[in-house]
Short mmCIF file of C-alpha atoms and ligand atoms in Angstrom, two decimals:
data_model
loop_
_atom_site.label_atom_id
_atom_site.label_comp_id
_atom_site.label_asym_id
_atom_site.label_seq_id
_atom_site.Cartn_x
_atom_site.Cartn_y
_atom_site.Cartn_z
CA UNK A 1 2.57 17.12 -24.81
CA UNK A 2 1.44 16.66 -21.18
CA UNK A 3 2.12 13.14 -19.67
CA UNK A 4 -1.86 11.90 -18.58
CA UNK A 5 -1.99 11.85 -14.96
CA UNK A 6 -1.44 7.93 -13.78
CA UNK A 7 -2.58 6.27 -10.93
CA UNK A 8 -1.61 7.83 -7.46
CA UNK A 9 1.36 5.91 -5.76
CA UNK A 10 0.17 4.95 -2.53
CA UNK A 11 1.85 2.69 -0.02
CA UNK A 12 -0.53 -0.34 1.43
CA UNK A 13 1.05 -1.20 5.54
CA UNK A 14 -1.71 -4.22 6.62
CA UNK A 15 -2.34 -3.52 10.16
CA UNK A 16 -1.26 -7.00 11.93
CA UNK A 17 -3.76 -6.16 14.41
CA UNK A 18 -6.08 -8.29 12.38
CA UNK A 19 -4.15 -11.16 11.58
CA UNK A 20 -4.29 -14.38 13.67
CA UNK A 21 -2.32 -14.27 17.06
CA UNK A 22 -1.46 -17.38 17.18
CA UNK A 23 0.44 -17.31 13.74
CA UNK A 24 1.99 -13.59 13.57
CA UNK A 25 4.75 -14.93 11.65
CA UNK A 26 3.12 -16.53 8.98
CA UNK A 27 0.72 -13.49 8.35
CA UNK A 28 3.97 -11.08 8.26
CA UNK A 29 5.49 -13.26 5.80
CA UNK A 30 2.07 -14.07 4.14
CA UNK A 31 1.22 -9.86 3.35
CA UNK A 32 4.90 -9.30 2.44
CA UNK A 33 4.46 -12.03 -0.07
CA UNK A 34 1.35 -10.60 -1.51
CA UNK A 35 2.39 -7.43 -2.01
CA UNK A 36 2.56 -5.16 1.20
CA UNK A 37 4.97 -1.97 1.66
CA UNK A 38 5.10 -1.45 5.13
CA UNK A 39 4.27 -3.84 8.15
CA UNK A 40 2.03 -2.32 10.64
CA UNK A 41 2.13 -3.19 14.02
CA UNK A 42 0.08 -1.79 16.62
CA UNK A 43 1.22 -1.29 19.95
CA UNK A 44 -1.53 -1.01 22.97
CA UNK A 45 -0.69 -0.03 26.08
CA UNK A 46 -4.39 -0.73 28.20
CA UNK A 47 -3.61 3.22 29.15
CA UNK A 48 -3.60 5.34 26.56
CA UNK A 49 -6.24 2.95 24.24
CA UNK A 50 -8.40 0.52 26.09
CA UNK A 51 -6.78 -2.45 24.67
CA UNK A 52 -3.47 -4.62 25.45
CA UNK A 53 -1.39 -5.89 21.99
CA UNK A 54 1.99 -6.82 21.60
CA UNK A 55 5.71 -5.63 23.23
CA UNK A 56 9.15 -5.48 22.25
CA UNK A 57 9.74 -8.99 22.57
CA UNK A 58 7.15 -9.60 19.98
CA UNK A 59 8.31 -7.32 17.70
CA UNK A 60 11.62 -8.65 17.95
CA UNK A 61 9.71 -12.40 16.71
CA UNK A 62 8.21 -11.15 13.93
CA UNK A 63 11.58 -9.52 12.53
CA UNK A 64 13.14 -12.13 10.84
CA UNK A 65 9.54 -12.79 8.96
CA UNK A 66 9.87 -10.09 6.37
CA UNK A 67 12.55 -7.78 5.25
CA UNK A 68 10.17 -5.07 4.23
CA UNK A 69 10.07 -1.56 6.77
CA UNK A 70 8.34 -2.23 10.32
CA UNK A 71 5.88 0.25 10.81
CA UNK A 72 5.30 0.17 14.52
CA UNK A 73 2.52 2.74 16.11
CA UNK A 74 2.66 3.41 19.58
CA UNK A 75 -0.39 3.91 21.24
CA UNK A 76 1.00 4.35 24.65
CA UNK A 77 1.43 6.76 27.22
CA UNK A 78 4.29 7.37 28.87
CA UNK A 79 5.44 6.39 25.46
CA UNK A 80 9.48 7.66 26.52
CA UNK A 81 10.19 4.40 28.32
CA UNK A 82 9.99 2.04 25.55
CA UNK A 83 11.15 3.92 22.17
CA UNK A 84 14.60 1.98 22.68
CA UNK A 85 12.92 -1.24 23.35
CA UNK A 86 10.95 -0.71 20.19
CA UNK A 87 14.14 0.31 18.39
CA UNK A 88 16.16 -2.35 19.15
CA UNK A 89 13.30 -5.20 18.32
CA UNK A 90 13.74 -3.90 14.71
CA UNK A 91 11.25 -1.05 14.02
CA UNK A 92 12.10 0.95 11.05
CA UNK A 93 9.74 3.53 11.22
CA UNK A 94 8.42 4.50 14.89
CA UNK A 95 5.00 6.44 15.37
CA UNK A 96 4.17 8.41 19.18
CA UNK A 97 0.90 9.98 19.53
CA UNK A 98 1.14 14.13 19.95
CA UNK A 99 -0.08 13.37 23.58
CA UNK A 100 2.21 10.42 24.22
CA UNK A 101 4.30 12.29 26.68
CA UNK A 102 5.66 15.85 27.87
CA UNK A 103 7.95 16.54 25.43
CA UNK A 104 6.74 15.22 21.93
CA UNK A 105 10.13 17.64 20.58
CA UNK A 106 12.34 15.36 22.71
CA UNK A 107 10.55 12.21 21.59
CA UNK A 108 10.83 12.77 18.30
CA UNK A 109 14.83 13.33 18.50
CA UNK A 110 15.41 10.11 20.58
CA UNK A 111 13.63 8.18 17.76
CA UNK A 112 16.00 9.90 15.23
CA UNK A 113 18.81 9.91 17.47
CA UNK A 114 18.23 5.75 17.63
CA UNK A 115 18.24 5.82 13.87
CA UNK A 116 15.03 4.68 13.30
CA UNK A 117 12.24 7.05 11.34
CA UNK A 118 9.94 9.30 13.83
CA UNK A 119 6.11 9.36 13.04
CA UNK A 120 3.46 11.55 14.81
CA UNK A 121 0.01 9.90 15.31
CA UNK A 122 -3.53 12.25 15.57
CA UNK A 123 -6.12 11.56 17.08
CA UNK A 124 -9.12 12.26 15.56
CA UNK A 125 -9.66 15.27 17.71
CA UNK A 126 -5.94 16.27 17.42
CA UNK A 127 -5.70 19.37 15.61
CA UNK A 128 -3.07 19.23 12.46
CA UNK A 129 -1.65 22.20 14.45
CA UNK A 130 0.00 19.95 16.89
CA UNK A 131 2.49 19.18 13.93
CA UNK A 132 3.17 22.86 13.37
CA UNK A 133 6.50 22.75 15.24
CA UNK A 134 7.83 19.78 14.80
CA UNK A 135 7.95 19.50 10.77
CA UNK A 136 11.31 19.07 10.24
CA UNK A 137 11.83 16.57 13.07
CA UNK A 138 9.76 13.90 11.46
CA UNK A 139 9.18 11.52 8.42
CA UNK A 140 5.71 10.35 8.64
CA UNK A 141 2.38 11.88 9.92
CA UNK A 142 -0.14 9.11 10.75
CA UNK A 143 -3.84 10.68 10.55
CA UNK A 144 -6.25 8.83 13.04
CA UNK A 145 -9.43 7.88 10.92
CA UNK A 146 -11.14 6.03 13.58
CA UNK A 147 -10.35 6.52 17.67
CA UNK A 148 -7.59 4.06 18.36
CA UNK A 149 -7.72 0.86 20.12
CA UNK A 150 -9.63 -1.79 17.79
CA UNK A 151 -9.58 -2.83 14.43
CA UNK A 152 -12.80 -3.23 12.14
CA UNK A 153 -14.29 0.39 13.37
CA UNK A 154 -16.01 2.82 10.78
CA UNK A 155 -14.06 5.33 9.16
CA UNK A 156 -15.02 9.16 10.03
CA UNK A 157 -16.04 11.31 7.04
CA UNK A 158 -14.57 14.36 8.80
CA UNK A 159 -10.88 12.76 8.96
CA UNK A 160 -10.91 13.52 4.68
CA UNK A 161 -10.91 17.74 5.09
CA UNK A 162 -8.06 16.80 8.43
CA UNK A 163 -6.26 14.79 5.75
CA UNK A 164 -6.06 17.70 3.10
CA UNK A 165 -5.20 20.18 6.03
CA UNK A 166 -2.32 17.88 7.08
CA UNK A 167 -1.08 17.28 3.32
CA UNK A 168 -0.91 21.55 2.64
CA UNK A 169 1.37 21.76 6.17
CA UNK A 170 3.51 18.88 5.21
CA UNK A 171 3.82 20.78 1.07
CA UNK A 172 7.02 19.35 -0.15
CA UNK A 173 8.56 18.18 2.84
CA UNK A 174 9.96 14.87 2.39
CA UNK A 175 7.48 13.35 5.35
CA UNK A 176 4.78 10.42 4.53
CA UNK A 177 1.31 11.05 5.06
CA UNK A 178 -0.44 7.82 6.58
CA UNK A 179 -4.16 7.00 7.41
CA UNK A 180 -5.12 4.38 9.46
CA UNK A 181 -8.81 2.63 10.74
CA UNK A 182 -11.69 2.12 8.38
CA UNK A 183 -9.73 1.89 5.11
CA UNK A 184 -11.51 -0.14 2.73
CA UNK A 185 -11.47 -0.12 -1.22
CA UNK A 186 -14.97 2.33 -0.67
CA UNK A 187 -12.77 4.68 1.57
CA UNK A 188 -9.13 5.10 0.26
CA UNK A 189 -10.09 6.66 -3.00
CA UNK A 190 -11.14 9.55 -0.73
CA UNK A 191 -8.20 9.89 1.22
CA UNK A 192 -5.91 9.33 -1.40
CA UNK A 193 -7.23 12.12 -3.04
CA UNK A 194 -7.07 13.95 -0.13
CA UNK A 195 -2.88 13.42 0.07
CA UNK A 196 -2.91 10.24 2.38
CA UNK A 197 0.18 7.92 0.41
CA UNK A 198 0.29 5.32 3.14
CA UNK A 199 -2.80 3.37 3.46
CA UNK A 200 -2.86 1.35 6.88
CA UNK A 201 -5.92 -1.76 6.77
CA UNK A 202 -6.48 -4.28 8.91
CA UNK A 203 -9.31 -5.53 8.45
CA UNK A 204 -9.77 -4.80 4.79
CA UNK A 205 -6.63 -6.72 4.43
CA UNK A 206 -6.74 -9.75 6.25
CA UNK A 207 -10.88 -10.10 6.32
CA UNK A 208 -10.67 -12.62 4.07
CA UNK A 209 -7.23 -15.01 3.36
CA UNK A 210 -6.70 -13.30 -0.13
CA UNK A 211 -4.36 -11.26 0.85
CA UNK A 212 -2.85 -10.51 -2.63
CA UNK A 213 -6.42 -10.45 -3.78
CA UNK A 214 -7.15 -7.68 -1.45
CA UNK A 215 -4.18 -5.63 -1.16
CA UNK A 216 -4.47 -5.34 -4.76
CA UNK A 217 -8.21 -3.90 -4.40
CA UNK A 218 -6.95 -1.13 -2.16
CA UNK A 219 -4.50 -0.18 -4.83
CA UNK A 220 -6.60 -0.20 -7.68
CA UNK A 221 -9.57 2.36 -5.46
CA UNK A 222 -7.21 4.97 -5.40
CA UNK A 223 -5.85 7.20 -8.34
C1 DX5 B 1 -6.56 1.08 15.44
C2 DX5 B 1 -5.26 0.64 14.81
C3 DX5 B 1 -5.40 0.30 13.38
C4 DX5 B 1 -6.33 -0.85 13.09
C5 DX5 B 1 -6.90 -0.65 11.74
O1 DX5 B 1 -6.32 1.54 16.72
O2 DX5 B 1 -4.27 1.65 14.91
O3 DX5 B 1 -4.13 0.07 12.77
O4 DX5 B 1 -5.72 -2.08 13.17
O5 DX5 B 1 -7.84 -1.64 11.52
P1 DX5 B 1 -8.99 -1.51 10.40
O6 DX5 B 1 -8.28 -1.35 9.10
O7 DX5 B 1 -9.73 -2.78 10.54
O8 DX5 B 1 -9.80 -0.29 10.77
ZN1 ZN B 2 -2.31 1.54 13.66
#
């Protein structure tokens, strides 16, 4: 007898970048609460995206709020300068764009080297072949579905096929594959099919103050 196939297990990380400003801390403690996996935090650098976030120091705030993984993605250039910073606030898993600097290899070994788990970000024009070399240095590949810098964009149809190319490099490497902009209960099912197990919304998450409500949504779209 074959077991029937259940629902995929996907990982929901609500993007902060959507949550009130002025009271971080209670939405990190408010999405942990309702049911969230990861934390996502996006970092802006006014450089690399055209939009200023959140530092260290911020980071460091919002720590003792939950207990569950900090998922911090760097969208920064020269990203090299402020991986410790980022470390020692209390990241758990740390994301660099494939661009973020000279020597991505390097970059990817001072993440490890800090303890922390290394994550590659691309672009939506970033081929999957940037990864090619780097496999076995990392734990998480982070699939652009929109162009960073700003939450609420549309998703782009063309990110699905990127997301099933990324899922056949990854095969059965223990590494997390992670989708982030435009995920809403109409999109995930798609990229959940396509391999994507960590599903990063913002504003599908904290659109409305039902944050249980709606994490739950995403969950039940997929599988
Ligand atoms: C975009 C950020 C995303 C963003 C997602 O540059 O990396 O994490 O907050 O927001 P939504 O889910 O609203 O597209
Ligand atoms: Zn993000």
């Amino acid at each position: 007898m074959t077991a029937a196939p259940g629902p995929v297990p996907v990982k929901i990380a609500p993007s902060i970048l959507s949550a009130d400003f002025a009271r971080l801390g209670e939405a990190v403690a408010a999405v942990d609460a309702a049911g969230a996996d990861y934390i996502h935090i996006d970092v802006m650098d006014g450089h690399f995206v055209p939009n200023l976030t959140i530092g260290p120091g911020v980071v460091k705030a919002l720590r003792p709020w939950s207990a569950k993984p900090f998922d911090v993605h760097l969208m920064m250039a020269p990203v090299d300068p402020y991986v410790q910073a980022f470390a020692e606030a209390g990241s758990d898993i740390i994301t660099v764009h494939a661009e973020a600097g000279p020597h991505l290899d390097r970059t990817l070994q001072h993440i490890r080297g800090l303890g922390k788990r290394a994550g590659v970000a691309l672009n939506p024009a970033t081929p999957v072949s940037a990864l090619a070399h780097v496999l076995d240095r990392i734990d998480l590949v982070l699939v652009m579905t929109v162009n960073p810098g700003f939450g609420g964009q549309s998703f782009i149809p063309a990110m699905t096929a990127k997301i099933a190319e990324a899922a056949a490099l990854i095969g059965d490497r223990p590494v997390e594959l992670e989708v982030d902009g435009g995920i809403t209960p109409e999109t995930a099912g798609a990229v959940a099919a396509a391999g994507a197990n960590v599903l990063v919304a913002g504003s599908a998450v904290f659109g409305t103050e039902y944050y249980e409500r709606n994490i739950r949504a995403l969950r039940n779209s997929v599988g």
